[in-house]
PDB file of C-alpha atoms in Angstrom:
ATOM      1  CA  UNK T   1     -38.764 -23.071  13.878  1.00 56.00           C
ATOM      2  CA  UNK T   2     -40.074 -19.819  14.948  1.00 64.00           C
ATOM      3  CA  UNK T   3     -43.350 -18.010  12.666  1.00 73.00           C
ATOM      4  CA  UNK T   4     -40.726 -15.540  11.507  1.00 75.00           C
ATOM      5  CA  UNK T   5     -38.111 -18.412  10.230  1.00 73.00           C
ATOM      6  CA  UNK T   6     -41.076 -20.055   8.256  1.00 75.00           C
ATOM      7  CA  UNK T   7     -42.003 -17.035   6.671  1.00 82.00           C
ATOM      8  CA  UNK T   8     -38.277 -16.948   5.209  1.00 82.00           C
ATOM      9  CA  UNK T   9     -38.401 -20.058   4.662  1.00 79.00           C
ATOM     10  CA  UNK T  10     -41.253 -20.009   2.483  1.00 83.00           C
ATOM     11  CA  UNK T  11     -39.837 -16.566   0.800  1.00 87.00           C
ATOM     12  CA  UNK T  12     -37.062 -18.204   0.054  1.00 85.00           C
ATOM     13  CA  UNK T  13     -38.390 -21.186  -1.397  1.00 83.00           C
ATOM     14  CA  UNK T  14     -40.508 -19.046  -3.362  1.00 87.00           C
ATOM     15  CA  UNK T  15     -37.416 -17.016  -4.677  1.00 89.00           C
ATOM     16  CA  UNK T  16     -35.443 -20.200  -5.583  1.00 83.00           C
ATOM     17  CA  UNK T  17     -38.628 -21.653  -7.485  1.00 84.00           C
ATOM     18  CA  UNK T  18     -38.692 -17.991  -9.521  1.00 88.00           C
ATOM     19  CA  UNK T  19     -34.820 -18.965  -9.957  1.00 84.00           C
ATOM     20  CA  UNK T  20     -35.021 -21.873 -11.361  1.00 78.00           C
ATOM     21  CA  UNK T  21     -38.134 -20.888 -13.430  1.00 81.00           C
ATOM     22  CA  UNK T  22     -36.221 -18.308 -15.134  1.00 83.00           C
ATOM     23  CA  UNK T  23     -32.115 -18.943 -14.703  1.00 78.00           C
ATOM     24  CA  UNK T  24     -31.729 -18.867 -18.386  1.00 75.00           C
ATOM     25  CA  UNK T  25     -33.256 -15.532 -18.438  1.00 82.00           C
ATOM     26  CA  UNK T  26     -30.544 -14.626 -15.609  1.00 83.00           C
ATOM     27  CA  UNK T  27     -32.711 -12.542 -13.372  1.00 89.00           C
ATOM     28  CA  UNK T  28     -31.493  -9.692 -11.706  1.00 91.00           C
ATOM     29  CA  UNK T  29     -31.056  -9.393  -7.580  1.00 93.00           C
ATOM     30  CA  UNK T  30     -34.318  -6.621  -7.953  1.00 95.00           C
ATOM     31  CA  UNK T  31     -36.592  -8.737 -10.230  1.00 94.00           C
ATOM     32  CA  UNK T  32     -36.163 -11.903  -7.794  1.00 93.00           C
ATOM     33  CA  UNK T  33     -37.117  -9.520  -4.697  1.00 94.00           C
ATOM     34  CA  UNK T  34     -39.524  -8.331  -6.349  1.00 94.00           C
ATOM     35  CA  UNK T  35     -41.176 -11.901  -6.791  1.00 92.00           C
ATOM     36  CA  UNK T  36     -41.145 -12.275  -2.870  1.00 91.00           C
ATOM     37  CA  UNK T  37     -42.116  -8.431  -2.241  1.00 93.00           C
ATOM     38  CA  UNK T  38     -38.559  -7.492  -0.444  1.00 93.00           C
ATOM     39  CA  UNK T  39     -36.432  -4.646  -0.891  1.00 95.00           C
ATOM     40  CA  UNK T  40     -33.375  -5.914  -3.094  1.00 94.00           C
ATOM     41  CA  UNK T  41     -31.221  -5.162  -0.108  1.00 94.00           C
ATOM     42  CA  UNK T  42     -33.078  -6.716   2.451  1.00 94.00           C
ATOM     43  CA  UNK T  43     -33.761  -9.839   0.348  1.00 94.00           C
ATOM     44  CA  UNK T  44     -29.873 -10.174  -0.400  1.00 93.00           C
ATOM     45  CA  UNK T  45     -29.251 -10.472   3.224  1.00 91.00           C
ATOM     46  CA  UNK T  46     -32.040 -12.325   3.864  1.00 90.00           C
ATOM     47  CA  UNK T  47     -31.161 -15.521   1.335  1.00 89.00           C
ATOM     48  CA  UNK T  48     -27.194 -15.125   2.536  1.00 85.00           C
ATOM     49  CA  UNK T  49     -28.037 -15.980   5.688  1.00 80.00           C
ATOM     50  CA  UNK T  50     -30.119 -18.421   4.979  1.00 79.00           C
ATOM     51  CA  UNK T  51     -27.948 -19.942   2.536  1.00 74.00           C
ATOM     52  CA  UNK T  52     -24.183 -18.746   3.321  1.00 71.00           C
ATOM     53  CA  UNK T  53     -23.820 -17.040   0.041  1.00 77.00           C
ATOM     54  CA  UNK T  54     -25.222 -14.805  -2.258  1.00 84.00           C
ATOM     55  CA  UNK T  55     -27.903 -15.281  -4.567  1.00 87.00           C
ATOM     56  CA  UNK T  56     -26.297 -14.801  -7.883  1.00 85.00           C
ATOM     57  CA  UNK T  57     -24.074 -17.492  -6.914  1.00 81.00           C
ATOM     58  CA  UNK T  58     -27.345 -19.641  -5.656  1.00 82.00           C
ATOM     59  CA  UNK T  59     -28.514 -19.215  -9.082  1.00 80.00           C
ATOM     60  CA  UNK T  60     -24.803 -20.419 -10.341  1.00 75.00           C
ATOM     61  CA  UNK T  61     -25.865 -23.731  -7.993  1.00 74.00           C
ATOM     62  CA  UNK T  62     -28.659 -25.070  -9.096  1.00 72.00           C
ATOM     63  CA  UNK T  63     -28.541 -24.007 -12.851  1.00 69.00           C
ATOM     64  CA  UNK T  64     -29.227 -27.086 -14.957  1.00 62.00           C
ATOM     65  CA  UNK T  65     -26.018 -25.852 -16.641  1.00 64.00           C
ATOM     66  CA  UNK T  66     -24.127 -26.293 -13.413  1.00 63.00           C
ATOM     67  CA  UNK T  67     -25.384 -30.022 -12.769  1.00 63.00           C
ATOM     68  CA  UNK T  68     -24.501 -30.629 -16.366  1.00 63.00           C
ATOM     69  CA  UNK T  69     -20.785 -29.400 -15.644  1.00 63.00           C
ATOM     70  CA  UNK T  70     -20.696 -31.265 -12.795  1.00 60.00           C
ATOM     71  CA  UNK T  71     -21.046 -34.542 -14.365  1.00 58.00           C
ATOM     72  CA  UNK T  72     -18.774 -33.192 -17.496  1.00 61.00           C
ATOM     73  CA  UNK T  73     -16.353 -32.727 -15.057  1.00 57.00           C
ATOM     74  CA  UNK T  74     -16.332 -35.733 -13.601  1.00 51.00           C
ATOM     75  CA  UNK T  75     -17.307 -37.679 -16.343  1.00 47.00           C
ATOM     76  CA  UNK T  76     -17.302 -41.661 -15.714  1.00 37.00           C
ATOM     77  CA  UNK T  77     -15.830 -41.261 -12.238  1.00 42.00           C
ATOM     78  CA  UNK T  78     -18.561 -39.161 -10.537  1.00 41.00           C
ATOM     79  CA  UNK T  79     -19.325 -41.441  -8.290  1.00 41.00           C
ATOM     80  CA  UNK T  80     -15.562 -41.996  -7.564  1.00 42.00           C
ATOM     81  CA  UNK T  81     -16.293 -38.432  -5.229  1.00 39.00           C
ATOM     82  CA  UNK T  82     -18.216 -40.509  -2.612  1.00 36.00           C
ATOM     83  CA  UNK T  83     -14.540 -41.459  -1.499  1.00 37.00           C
ATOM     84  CA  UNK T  84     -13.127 -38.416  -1.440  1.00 37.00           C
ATOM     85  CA  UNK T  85     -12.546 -37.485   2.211  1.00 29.00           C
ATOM     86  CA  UNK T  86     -12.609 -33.895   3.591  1.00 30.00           C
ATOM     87  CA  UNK T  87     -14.373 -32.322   0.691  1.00 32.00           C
ATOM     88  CA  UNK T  88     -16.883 -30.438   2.984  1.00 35.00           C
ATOM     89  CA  UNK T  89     -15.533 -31.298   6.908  1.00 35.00           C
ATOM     90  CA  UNK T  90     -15.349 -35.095   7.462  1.00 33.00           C
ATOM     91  CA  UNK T  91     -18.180 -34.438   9.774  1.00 34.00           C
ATOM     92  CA  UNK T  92     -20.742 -33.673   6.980  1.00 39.00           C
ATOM     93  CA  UNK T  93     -19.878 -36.870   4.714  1.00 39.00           C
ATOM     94  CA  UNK T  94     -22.862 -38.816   5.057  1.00 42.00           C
ATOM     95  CA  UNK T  95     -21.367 -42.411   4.722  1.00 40.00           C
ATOM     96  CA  UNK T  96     -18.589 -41.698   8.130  1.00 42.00           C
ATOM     97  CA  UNK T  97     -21.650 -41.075  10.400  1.00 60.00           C
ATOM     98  CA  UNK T  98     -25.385 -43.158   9.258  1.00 78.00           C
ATOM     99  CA  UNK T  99     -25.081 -46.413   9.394  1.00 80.00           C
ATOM    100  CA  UNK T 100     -27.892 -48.612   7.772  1.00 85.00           C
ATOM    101  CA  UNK T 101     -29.679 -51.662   9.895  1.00 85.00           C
ATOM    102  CA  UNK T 102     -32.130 -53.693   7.934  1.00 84.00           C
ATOM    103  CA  UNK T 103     -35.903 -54.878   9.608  1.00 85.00           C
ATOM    104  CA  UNK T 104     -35.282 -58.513  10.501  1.00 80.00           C
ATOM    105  CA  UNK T 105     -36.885 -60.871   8.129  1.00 77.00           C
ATOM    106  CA  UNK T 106     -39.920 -61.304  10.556  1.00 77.00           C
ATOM    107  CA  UNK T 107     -40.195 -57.821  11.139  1.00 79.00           C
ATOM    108  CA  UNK T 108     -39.973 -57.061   7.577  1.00 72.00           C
ATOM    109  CA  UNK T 109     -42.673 -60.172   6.948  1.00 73.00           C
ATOM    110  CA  UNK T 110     -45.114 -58.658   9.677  1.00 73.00           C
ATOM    111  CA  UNK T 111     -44.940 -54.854   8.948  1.00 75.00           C
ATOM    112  CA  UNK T 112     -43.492 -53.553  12.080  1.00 75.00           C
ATOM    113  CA  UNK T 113     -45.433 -56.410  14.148  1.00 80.00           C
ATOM    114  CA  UNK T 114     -44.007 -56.055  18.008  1.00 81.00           C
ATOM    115  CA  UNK T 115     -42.408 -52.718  17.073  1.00 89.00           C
ATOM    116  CA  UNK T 116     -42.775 -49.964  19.075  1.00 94.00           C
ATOM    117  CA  UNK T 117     -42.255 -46.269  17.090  1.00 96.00           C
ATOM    118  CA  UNK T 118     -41.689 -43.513  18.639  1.00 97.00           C
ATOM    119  CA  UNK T 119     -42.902 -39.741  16.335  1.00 98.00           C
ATOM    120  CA  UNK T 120     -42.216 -36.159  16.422  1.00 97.00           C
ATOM    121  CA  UNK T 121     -43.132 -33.812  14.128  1.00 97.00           C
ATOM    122  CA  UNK T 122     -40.263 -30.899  13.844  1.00 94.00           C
ATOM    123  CA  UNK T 123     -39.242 -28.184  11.935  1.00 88.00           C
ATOM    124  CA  UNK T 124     -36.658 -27.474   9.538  1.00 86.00           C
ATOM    125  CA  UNK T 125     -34.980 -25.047   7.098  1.00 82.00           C
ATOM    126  CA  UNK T 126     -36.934 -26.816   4.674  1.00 88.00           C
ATOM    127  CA  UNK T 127     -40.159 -27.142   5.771  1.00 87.00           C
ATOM    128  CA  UNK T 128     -42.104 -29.338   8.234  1.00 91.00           C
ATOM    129  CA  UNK T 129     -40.845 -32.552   9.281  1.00 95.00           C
ATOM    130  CA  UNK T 130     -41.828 -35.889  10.469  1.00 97.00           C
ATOM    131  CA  UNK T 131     -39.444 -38.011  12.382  1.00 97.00           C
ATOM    132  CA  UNK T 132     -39.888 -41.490  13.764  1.00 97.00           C
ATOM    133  CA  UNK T 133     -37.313 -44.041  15.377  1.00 96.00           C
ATOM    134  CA  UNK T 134     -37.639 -47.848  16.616  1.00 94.00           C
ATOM    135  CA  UNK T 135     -35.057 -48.796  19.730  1.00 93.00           C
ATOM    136  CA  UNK T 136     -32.483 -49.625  17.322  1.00 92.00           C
ATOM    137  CA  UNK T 137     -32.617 -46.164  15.351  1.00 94.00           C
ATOM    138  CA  UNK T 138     -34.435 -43.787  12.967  1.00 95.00           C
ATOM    139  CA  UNK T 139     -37.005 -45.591  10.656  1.00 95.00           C
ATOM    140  CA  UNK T 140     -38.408 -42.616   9.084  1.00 96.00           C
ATOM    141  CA  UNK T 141     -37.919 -38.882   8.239  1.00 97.00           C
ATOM    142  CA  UNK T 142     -40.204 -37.172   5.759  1.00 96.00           C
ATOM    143  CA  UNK T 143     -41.027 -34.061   4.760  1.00 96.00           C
ATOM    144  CA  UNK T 144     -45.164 -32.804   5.007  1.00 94.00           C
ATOM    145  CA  UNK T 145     -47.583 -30.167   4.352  1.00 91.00           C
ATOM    146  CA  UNK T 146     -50.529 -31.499   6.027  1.00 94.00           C
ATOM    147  CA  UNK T 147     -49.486 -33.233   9.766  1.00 95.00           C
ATOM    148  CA  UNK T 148     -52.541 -35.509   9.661  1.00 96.00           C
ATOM    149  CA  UNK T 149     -51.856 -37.160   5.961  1.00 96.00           C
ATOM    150  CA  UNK T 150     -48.113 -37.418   6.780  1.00 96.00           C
ATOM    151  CA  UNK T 151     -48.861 -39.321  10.076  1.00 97.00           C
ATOM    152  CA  UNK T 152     -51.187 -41.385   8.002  1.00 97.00           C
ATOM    153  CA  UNK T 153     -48.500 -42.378   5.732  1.00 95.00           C
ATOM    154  CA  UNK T 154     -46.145 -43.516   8.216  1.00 96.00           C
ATOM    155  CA  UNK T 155     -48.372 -45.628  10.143  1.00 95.00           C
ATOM    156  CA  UNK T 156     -49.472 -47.450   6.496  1.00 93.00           C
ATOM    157  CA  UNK T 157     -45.804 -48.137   6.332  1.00 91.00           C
ATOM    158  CA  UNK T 158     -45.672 -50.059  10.004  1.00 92.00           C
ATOM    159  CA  UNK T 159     -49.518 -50.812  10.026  1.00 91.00           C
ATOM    160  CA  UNK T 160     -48.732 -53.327  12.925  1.00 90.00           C
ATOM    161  CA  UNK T 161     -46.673 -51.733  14.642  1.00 93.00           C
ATOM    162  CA  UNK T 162     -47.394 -49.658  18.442  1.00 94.00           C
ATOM    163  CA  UNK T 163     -47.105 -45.799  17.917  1.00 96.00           C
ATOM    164  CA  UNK T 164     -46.143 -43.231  20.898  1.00 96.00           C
ATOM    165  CA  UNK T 165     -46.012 -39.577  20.029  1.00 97.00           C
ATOM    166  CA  UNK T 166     -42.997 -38.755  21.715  1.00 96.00           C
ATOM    167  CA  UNK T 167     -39.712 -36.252  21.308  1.00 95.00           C
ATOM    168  CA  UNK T 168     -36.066 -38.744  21.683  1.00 95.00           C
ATOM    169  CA  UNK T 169     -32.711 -37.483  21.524  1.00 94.00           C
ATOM    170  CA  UNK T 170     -32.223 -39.846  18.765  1.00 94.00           C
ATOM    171  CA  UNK T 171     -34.319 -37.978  16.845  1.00 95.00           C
ATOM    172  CA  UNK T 172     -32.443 -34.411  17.897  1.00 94.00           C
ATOM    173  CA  UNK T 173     -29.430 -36.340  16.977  1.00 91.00           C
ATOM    174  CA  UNK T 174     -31.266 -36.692  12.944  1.00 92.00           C
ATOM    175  CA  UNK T 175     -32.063 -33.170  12.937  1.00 91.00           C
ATOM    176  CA  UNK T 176     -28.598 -32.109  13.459  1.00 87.00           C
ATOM    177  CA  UNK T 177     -28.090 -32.392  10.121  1.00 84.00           C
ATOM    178  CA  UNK T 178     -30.000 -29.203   9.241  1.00 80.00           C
ATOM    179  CA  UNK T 179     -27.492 -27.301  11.817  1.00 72.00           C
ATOM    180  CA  UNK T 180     -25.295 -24.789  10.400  1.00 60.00           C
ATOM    181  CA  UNK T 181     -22.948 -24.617  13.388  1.00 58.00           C
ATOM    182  CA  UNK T 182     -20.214 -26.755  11.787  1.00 60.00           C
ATOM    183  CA  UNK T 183     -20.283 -29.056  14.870  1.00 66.00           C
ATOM    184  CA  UNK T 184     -19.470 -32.584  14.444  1.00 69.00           C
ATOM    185  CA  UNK T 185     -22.523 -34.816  13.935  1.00 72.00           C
ATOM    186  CA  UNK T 186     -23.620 -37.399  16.110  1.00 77.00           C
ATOM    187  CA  UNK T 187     -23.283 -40.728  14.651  1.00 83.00           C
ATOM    188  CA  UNK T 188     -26.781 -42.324  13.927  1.00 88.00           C
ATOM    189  CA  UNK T 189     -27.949 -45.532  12.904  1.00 92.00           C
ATOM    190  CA  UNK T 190     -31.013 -46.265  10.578  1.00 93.00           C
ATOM    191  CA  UNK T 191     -33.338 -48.819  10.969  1.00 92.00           C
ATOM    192  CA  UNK T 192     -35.369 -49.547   7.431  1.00 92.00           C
ATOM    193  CA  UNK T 193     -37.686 -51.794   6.367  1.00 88.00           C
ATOM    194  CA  UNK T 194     -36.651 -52.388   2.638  1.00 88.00           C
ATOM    195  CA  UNK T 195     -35.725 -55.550   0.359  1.00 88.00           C
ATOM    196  CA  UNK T 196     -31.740 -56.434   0.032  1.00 89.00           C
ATOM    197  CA  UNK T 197     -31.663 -54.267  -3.330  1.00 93.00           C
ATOM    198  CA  UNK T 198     -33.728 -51.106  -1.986  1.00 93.00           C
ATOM    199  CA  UNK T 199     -30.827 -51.513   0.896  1.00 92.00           C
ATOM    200  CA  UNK T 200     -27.904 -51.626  -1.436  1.00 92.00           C
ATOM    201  CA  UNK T 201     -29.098 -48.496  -3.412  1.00 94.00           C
ATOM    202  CA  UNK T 202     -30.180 -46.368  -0.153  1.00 93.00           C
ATOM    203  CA  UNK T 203     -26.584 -47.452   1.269  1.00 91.00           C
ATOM    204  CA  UNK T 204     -24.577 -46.462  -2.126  1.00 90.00           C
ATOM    205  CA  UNK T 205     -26.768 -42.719  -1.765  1.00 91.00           C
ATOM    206  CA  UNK T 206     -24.791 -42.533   1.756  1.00 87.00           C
ATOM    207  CA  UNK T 207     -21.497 -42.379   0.017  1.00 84.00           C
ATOM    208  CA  UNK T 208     -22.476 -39.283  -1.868  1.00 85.00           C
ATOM    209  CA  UNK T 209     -20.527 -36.347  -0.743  1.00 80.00           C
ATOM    210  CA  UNK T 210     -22.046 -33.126   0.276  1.00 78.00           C
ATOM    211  CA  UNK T 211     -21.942 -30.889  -2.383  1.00 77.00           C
ATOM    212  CA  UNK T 212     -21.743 -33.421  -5.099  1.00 81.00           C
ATOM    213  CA  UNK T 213     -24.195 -35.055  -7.617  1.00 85.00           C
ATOM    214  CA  UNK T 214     -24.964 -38.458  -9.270  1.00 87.00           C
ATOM    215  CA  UNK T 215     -26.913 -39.792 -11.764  1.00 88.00           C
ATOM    216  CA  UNK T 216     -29.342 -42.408 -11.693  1.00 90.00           C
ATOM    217  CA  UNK T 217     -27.080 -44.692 -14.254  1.00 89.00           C
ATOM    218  CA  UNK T 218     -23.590 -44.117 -12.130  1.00 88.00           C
ATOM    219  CA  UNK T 219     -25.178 -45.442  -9.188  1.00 90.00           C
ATOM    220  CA  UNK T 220     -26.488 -48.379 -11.453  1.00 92.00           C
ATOM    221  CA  UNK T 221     -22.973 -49.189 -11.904  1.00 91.00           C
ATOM    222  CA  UNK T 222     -21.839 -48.951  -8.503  1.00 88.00           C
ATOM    223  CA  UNK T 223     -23.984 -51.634  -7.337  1.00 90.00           C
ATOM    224  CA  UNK T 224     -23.477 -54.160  -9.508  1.00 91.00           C
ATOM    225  CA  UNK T 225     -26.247 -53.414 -11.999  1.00 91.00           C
ATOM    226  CA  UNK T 226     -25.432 -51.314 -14.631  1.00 89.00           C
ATOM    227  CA  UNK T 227     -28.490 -52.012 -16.524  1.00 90.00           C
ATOM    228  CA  UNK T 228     -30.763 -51.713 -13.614  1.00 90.00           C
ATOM    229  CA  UNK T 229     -30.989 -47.670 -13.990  1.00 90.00           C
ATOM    230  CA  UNK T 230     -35.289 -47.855 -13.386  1.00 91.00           C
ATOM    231  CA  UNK T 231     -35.424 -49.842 -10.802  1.00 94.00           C
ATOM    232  CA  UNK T 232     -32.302 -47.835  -9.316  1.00 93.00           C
ATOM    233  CA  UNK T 233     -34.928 -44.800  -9.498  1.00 92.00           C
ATOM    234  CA  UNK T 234     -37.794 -46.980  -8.138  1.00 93.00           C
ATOM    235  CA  UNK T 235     -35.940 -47.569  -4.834  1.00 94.00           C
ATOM    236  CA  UNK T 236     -34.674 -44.021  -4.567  1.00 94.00           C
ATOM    237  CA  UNK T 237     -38.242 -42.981  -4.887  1.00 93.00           C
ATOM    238  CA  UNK T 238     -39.557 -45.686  -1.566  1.00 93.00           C
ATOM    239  CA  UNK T 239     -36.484 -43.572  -0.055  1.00 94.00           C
ATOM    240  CA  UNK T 240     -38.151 -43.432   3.527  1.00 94.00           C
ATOM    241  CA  UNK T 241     -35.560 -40.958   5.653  1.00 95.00           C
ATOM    242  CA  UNK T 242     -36.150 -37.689   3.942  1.00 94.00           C
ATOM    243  CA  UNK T 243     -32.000 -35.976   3.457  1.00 92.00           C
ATOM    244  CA  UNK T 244     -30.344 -38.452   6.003  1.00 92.00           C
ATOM    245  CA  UNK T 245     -30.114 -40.807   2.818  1.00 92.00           C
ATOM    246  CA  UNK T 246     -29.560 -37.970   0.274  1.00 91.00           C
ATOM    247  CA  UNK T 247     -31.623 -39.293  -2.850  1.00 93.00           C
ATOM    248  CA  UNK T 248     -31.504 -34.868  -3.463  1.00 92.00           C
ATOM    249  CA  UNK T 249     -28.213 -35.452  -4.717  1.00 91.00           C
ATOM    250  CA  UNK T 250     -29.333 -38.131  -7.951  1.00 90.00           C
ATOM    251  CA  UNK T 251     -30.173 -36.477 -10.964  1.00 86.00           C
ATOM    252  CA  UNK T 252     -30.572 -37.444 -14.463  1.00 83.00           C
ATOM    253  CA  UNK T 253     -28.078 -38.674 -17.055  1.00 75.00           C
ATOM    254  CA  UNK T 254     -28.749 -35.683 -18.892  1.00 73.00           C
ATOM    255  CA  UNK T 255     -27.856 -33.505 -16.231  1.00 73.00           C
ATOM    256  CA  UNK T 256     -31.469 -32.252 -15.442  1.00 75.00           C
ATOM    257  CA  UNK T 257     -32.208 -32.175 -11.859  1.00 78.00           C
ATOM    258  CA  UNK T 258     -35.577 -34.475 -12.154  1.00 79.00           C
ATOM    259  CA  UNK T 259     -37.990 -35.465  -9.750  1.00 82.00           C
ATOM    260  CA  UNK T 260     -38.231 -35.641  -6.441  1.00 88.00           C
ATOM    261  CA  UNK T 261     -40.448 -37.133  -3.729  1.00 90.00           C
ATOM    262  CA  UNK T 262     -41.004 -34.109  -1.744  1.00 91.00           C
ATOM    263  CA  UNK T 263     -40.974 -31.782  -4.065  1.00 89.00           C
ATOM    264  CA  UNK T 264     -38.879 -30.520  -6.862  1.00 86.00           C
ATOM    265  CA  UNK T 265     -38.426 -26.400  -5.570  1.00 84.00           C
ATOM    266  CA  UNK T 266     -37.662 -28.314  -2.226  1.00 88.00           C
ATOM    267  CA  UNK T 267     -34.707 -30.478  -4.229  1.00 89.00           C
ATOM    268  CA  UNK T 268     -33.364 -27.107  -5.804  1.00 85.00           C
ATOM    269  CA  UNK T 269     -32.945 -25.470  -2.394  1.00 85.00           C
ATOM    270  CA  UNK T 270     -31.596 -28.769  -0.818  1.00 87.00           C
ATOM    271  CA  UNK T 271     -28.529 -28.876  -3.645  1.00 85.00           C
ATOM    272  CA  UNK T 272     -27.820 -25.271  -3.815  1.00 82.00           C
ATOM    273  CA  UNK T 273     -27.992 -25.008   0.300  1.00 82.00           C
ATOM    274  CA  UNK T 274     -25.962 -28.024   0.197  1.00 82.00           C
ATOM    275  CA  UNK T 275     -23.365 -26.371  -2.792  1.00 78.00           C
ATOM    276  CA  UNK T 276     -23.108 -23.276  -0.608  1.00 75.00           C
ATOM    277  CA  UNK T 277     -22.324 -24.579   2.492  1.00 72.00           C
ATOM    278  CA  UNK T 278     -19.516 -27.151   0.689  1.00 71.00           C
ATOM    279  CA  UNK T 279     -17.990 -24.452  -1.009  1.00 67.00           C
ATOM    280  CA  UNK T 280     -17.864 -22.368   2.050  1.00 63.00           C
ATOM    281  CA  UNK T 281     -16.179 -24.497   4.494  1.00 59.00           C
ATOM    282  CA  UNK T 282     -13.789 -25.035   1.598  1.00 54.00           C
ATOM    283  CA  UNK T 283     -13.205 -21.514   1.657  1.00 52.00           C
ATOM    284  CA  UNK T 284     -14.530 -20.728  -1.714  1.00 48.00           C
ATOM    285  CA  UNK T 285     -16.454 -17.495  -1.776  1.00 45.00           C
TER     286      UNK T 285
END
């Protein structure tokens, strides 16, 4: 990402956390340019190409009242959308191209002991990225403001294991995902270190469509434990691949977007980026 892009970048993000701030005050195209010190009309072009539409109908996106009608709509079969096929281009469903691997018991045991992990930090539309990968596929993808605390963090995850700074196509296959081309995606394979239930949960957040939402409660339910909705959340939260496993698209029963581990103004742009883009290969201006 060029200096320019992460100025926008950071413009927008600052725009969308005025949005979302305000949206029930319904702020006009000139009052949110004002908040990032852009002309009205150079700020409207600036957040449609960023995010494929305009941004009164960004605002329409990630309004709390949108996520709300979203699960009104759908009601007790939200989650029935993860099998819904060619909602958003077959190539964008998460679950048809990431595959999950689990750490071997030993591996899992010894904290990455005889591992070798290969890092690259990277750039993205939304924001800085690390990226990591084992031979047998990515093991990490996070999202950072300081590079030295984010590196930190990974190695605590694999403190055993041998780390190589070093740029693989498997990781250029991961960040394909932020590509706006409307290319097929590569298929990619994840390699996690997590216990059988933070597996199950990461693998049910795979079969959430692009441009749809869950709760924390459906999800519950579609593994097996409906009364597990906490611990659901808990294993959400350890998510350790940053969008690949799309724990942006859980939100809570009440339709309020929640938390989120990198960031809550990050979260907003994620879903309404991710809204626009669905709606736009469906041909819905």
């Amino acid at each position: 990402m060029s200096t320019q892009d992460s100025i926008n970048y950071n413009r927008i993000a600052a725009a969308i956390d005025f949005i979302q701030q305000h949206f029930k005050e319904q702020p006009s195209l000139e009052r949110i340019a004002e908040q990032v010190h852009l002309s009205p009309m150079h700020f409207q072009r600036l957040f449609t190409d960023w995010a494929g539409t305009s941004p009164k109908k960004f605002l329409q996106y990630i309004s709390v009242e949108h996520a709300k009608r979203l699960l009104s709509e759908q009601q007790a079969t939200l989650f029935d959308a993860a099998y819904e096929t060619g909602l958003s281009g077959t190539g964008r469903l998460h679950d048809l191209f990431v595959s999950i691997e689990g750490m071997t018991p030993a591996e899992y045991k010894h904290a990455g002991k005889s591992l070798t992990i290969h890092y690259h930090f990277a750039d993205s539309l939304f924001g800085s990225l690390l990226v990591a990968n084992t031979s047998k596929g990515i093991c990490y993808l996070a999202f950072y403001e300081d590079k030295d605390y984010a590196l930190t963090q990974l190695k605590a995850k694999f403190p055993n294991a041998i780390f190589d700074e070093k740029e693989e196509s498997m990781q250029q296959d991961a960040l394909a995902i932020f590509q706006q081309d409307g290319k097929p995606l590569p298929e990619l394979k994840l390699h996690l270190k997590g216990t059988d239930f933070q597996l199950k949960v990461w693998e049910s957040l795979l079969k959430i469509p692009t441009g749809k939402l869950s709760t924390y409660g459906t999800l519950a339910a579609q593994i097996g434990h409906p009364e597990a909705s906490r611990a659901v959340g808990t294993a959400i939260g350890s998510n350790p691949v940053a969008f690949l496993i799309p724990c942006h698209r859980v939100i809570q029963n009440s339709g309020l977007l929640g938390g989120y581990r990198w960031g809550t103004t990050r979260k907003t742009a994620i879903i309404g980026w991710e809204n626009a883009q669905a709606n736009a290969q469906d041909g819905i201006i």
